PDB file of C-alpha atoms in Angstrom:
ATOM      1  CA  UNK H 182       0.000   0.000   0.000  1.00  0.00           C
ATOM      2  CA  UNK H 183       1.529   3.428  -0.711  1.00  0.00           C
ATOM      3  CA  UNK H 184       1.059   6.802   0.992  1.00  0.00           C
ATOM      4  CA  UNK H 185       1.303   9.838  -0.940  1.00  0.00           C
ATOM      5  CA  UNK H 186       1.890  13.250   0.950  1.00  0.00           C
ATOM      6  CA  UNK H 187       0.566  16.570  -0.666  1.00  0.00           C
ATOM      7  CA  UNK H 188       3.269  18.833  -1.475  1.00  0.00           C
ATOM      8  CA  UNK H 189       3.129  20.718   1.639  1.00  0.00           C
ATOM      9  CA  UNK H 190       3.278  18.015   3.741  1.00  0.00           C
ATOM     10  CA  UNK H 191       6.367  16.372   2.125  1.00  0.00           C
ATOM     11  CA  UNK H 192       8.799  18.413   3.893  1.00  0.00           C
ATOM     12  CA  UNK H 193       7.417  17.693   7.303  1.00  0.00           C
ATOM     13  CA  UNK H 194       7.389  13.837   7.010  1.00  0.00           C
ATOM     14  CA  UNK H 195      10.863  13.155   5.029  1.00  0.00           C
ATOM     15  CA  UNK H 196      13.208  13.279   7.904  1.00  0.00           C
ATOM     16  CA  UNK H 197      10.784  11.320   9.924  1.00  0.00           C
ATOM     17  CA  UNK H 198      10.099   8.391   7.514  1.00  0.00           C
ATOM     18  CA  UNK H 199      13.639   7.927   7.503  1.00  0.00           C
ATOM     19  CA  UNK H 200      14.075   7.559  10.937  1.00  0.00           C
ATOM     20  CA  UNK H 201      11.413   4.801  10.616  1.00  0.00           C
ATOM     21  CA  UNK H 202      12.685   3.096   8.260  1.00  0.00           C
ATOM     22  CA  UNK H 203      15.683   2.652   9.973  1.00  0.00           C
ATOM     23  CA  UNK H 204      13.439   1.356  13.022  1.00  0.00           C
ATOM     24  CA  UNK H 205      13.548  -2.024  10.499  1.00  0.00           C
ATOM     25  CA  UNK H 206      10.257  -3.814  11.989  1.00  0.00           C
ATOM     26  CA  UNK H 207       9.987  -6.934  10.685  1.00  0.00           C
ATOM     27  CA  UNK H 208       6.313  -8.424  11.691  1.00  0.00           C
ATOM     28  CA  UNK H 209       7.633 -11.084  13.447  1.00  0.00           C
ATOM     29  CA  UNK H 210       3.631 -11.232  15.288  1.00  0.00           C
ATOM     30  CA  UNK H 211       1.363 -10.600  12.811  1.00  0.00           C
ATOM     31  CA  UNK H 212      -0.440 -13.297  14.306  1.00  0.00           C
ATOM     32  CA  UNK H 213      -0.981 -11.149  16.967  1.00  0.00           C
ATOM     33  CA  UNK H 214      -0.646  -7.375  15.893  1.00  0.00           C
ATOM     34  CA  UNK H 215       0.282  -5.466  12.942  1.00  0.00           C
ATOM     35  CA  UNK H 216       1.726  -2.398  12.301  1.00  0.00           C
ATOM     36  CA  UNK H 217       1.316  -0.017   8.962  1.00  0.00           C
ATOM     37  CA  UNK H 218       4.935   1.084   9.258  1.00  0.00           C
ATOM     38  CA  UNK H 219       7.160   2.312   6.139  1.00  0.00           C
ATOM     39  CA  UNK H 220       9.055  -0.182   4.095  1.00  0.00           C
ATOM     40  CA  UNK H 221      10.219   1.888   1.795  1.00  0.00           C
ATOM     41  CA  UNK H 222      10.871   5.221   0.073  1.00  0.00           C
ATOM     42  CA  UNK H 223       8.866   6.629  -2.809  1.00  0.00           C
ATOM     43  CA  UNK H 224      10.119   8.868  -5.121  1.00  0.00           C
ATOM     44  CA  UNK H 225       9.443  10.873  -7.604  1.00  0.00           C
ATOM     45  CA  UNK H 226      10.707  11.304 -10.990  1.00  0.00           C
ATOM     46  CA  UNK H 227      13.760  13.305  -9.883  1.00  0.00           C
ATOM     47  CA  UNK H 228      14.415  11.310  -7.043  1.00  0.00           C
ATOM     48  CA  UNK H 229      12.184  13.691  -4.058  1.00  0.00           C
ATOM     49  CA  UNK H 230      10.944  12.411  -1.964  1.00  0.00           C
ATOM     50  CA  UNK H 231       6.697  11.824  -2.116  1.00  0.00           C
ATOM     51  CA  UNK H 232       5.757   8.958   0.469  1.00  0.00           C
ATOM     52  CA  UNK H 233       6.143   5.510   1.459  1.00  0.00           C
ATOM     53  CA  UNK H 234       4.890   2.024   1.256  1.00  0.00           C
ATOM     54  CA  UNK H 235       3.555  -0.085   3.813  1.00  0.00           C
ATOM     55  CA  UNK H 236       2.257  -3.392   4.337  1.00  0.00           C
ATOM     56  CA  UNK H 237      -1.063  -4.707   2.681  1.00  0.00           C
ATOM     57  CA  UNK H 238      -3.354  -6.362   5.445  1.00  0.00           C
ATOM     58  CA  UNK H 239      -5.508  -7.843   2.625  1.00  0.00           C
ATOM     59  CA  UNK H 240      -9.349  -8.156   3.392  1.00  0.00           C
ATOM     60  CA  UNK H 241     -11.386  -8.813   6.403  1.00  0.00           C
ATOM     61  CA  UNK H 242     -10.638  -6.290   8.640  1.00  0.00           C
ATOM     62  CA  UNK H 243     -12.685  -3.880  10.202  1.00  0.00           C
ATOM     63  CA  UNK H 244     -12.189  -0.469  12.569  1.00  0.00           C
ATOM     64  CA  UNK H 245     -12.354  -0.940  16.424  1.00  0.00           C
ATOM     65  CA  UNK H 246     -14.176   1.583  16.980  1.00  0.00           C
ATOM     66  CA  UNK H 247     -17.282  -0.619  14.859  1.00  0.00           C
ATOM     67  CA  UNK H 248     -17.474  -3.343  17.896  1.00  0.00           C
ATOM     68  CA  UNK H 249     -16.624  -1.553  20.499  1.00  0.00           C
ATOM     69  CA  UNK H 250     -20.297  -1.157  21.459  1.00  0.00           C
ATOM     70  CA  UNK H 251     -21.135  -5.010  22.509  1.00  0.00           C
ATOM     71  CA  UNK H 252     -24.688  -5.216  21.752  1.00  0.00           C
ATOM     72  CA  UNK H 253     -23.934  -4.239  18.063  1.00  0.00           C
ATOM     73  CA  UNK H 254     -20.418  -6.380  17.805  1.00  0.00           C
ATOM     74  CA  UNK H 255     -22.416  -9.331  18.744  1.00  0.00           C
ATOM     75  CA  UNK H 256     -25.529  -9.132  16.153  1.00  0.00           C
ATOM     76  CA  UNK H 257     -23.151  -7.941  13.248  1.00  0.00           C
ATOM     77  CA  UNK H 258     -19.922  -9.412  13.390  1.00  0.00           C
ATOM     78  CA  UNK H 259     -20.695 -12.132  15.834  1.00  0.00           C
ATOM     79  CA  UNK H 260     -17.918 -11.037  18.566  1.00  0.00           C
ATOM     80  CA  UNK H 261     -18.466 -12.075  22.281  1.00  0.00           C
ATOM     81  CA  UNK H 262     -16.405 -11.744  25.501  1.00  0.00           C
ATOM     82  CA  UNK H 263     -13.676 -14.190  24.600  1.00  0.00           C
ATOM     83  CA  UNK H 264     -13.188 -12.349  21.304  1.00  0.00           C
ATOM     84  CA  UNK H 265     -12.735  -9.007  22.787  1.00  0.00           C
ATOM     85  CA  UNK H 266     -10.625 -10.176  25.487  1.00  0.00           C
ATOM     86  CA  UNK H 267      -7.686 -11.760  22.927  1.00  0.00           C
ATOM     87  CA  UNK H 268      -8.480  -8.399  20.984  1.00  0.00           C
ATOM     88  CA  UNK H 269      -7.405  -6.761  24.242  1.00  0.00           C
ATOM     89  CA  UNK H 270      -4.752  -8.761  24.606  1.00  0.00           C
ATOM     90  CA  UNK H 271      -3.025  -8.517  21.152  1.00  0.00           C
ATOM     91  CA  UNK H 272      -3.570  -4.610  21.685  1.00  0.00           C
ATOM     92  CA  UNK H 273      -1.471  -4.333  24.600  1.00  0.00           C
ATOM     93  CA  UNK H 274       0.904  -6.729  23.165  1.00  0.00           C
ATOM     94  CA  UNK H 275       0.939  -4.533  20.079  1.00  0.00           C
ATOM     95  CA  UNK H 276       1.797  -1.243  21.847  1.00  0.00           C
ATOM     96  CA  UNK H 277       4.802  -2.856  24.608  1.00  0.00           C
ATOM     97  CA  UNK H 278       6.175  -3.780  21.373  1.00  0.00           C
ATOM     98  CA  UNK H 279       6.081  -0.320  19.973  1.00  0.00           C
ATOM     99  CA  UNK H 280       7.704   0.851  23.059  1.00  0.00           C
ATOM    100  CA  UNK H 281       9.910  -1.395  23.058  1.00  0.00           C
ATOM    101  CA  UNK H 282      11.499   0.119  20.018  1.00  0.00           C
ATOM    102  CA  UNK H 283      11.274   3.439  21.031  1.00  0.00           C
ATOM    103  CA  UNK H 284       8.302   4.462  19.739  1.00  0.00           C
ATOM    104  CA  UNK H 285       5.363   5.798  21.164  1.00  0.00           C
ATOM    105  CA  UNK H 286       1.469   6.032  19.795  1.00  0.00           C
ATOM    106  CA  UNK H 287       0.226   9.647  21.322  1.00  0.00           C
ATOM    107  CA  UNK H 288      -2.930   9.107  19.401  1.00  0.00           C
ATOM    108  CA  UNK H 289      -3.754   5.679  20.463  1.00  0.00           C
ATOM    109  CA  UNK H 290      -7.522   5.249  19.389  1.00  0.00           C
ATOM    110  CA  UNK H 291     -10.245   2.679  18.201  1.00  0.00           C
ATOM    111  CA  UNK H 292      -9.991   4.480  14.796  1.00  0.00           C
ATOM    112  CA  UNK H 293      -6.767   4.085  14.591  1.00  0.00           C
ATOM    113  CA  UNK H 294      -7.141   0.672  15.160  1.00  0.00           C
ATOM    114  CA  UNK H 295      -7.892  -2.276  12.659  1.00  0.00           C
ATOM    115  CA  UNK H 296      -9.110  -5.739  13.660  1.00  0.00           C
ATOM    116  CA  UNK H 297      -9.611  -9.124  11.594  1.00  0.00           C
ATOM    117  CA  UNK H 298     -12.942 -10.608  12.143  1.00  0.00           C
ATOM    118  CA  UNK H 299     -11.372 -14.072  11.542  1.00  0.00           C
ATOM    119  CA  UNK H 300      -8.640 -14.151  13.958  1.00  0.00           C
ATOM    120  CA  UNK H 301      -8.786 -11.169  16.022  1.00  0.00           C
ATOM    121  CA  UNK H 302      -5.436 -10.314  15.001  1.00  0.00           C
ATOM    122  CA  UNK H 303      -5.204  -6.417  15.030  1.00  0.00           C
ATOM    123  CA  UNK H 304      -3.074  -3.852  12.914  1.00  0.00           C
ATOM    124  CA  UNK H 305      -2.706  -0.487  14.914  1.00  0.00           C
ATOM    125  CA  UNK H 306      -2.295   2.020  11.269  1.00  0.00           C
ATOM    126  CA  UNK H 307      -1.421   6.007  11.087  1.00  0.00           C
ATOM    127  CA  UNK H 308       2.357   4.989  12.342  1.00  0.00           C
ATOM    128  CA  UNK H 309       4.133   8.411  10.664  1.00  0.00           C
ATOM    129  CA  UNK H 310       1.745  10.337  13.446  1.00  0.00           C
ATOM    130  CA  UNK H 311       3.108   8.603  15.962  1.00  0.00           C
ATOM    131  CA  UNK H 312       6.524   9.889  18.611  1.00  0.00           C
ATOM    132  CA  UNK H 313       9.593   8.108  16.837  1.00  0.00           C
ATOM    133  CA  UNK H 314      13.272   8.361  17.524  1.00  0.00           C
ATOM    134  CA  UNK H 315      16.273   7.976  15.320  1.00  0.00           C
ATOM    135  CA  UNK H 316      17.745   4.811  16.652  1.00  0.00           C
ATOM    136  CA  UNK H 317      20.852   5.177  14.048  1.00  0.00           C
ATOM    137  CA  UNK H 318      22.973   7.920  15.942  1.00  0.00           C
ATOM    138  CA  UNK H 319      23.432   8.400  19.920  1.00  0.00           C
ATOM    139  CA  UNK H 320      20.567  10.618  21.893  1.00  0.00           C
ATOM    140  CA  UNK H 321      18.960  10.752  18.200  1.00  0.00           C
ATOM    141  CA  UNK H 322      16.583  13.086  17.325  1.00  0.00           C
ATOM    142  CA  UNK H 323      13.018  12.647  18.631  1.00  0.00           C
ATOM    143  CA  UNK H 324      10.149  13.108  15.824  1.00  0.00           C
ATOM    144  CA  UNK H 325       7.098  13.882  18.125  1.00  0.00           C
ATOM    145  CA  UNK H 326       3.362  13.151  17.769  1.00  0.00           C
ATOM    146  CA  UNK H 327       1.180  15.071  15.498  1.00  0.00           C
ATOM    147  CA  UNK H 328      -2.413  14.854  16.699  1.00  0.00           C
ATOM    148  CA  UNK H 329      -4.372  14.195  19.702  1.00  0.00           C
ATOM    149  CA  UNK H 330      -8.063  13.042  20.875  1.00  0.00           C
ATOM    150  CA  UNK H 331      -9.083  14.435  23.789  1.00  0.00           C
ATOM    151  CA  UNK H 332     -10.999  11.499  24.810  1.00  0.00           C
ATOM    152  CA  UNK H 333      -7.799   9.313  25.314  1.00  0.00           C
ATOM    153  CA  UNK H 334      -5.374  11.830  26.365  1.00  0.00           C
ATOM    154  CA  UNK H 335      -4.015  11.521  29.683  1.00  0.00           C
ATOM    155  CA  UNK H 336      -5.045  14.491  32.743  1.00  0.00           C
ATOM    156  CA  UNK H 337      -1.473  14.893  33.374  1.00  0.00           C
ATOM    157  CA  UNK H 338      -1.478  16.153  29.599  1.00  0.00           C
ATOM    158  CA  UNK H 339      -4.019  18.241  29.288  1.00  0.00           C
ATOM    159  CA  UNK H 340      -3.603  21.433  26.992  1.00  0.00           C
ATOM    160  CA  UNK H 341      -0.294  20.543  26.205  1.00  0.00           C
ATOM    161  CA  UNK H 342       0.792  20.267  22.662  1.00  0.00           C
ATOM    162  CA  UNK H 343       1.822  16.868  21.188  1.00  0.00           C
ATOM    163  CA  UNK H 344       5.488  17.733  21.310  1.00  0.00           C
ATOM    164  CA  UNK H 345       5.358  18.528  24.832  1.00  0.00           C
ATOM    165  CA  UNK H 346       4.211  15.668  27.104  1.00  0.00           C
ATOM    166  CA  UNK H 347       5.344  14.547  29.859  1.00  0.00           C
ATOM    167  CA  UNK H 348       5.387  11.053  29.541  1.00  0.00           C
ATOM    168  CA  UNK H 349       5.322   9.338  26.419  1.00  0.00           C
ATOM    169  CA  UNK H 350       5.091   6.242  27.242  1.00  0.00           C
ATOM    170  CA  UNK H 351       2.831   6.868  30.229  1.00  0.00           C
ATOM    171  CA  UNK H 352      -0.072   8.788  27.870  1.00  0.00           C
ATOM    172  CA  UNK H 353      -0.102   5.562  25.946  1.00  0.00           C
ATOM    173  CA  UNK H 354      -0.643   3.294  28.822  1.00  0.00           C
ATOM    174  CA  UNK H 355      -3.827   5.503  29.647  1.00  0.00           C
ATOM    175  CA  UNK H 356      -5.287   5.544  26.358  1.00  0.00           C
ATOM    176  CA  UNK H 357      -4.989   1.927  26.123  1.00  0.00           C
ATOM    177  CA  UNK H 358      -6.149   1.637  29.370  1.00  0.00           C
ATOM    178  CA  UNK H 359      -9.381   4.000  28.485  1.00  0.00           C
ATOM    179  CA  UNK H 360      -9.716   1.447  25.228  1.00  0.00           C
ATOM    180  CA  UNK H 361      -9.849  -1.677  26.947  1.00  0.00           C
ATOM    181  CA  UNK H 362     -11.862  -0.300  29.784  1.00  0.00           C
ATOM    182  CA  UNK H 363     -14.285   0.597  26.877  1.00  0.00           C
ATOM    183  CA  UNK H 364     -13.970  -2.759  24.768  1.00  0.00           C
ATOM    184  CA  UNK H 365     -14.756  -4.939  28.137  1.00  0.00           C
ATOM    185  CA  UNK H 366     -17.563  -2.581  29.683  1.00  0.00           C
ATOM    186  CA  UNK H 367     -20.179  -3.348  26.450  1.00  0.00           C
ATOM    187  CA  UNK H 368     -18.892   0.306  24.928  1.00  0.00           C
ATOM    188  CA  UNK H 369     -18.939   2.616  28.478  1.00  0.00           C
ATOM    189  CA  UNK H 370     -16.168   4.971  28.679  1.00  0.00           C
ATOM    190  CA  UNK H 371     -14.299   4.844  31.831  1.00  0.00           C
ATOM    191  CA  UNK H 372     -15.575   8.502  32.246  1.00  0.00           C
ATOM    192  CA  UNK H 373     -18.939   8.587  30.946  1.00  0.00           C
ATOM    193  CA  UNK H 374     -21.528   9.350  33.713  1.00  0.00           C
ATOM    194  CA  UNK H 375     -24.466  11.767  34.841  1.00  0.00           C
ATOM    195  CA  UNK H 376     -22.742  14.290  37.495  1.00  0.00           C
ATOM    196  CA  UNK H 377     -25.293  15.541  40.595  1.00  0.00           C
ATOM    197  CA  UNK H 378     -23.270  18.111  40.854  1.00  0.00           C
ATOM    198  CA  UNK H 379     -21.693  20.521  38.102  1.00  0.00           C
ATOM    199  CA  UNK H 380     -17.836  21.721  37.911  1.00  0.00           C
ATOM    200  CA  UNK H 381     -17.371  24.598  35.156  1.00  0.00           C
ATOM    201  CA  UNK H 382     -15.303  22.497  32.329  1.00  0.00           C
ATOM    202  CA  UNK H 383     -16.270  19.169  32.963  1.00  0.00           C
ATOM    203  CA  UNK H 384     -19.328  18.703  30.788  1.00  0.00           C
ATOM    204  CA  UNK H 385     -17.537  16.413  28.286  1.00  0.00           C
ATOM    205  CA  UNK H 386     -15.744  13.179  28.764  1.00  0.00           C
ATOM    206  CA  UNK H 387     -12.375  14.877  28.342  1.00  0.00           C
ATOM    207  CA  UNK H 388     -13.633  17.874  30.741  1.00  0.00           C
ATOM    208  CA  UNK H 389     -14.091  14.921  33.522  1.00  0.00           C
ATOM    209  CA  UNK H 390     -10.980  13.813  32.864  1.00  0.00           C
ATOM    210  CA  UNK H 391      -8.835  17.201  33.334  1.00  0.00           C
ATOM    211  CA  UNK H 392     -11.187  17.163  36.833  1.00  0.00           C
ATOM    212  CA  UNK H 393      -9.979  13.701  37.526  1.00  0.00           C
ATOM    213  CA  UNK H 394     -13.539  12.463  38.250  1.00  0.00           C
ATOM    214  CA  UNK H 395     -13.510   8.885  37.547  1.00  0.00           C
ATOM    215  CA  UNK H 396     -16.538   7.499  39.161  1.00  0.00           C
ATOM    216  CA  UNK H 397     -15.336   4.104  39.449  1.00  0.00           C
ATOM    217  CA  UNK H 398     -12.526   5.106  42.206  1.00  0.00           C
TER     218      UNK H 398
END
């Protein structure tokens, strides 16, 4: 599969692509979990840089975020409890492994999640927006996240930009947290809830979890 950048973009993405190329991830558990990472270059006719190719997953696979709610994942796609806990389980797997290259998600999400309704493998995609460091030189550079959902971004976090977290690797482990919460409790988020009181910013799900109110503590 190939990704194409618009012009505008190219510039921002070069330097990073190369960095994860030399990352060299070689799917040894795509049993398990997947990754859309770059495999190679592409170029243009005078050798510029345009985007990259990845892996093909082939067919069968559908977004997270579509069984997520239980009710629906069981009547469509005929997923139950066992299925969603290996889902779970090749999810966390998936993302240790990412750290343990260095890399980190920063917008870990059910969309950016795919599953296979066969085996429950999973393929976690939209890798060039994710935090990655050049592993080829000593204290190499660190290409940062791009985007964020507010949703799944960790209190400690809150209103700071992508490039300024505090913990990587920490904001990851509660957004995967927040997902598997979700993917076990029949589609509740972890924050989701009717307040009997009101605190000014903490209408939303991401407002309650700046305020730390977690109802289940």
């Amino acid at each position: 599969v190939a990704k194409i950048y618009y012009a505008k973009k190219r510039p921002d993405y070069e330097a990073k692509i190369h960095a994860m190329l030399k990352v060299k991830y070689k799917r040894p558990n795509k049993n398990q979990y997947d990754f859309a990472w770059p495999e190679k270059l592409i170029l243009n006719s005078k050798k510029a840089f345009v985007g990259f190719t990845m892996p093909s997953f082939g067919e069968g696979w559908i977004d997270l975020e579509d069984i997520m709610q239980a009710a629906e994942a069981e009547s469509e796609f005929k997923i139950g409890e066992k299925d969603r806990l290996i889902i779970a389980e090749n999810l966390a797997r998936g993302v240790n492994k990412l750290h343990s290259l260095h890399v980190h998600c920063i917008d870990l999400k059910p969309q950016n999640v795919r599953v296979n309704l066969k085996k429950n493998t999973l393929a976690i995609i939209d890798c060039d927006g994710m935090s990655v460091v050049d592993l080829s030189v000593k204290k190499g550079k660190r290409y940062h996240g791009l985007d964020s959902t507010p949703e799944y971004w960790a209190p400690e976090n809150a209103n700071r930009k992508p490039s300024n977290l505090v913990d990587e690797e920490a904001h990851d482990r509660f957004a995967l947290a927040v997902i598997i919460f979700t993917l076990l409790n029949r589609g509740i988020h972890p924050y989701m809830g009717s307040m009997s009181f009101e605190i000014e910013g903490a209408e939303t799900i991401s407002g309650k979890i700046r305020n730390g109110l977690y109802p289940y503590a």
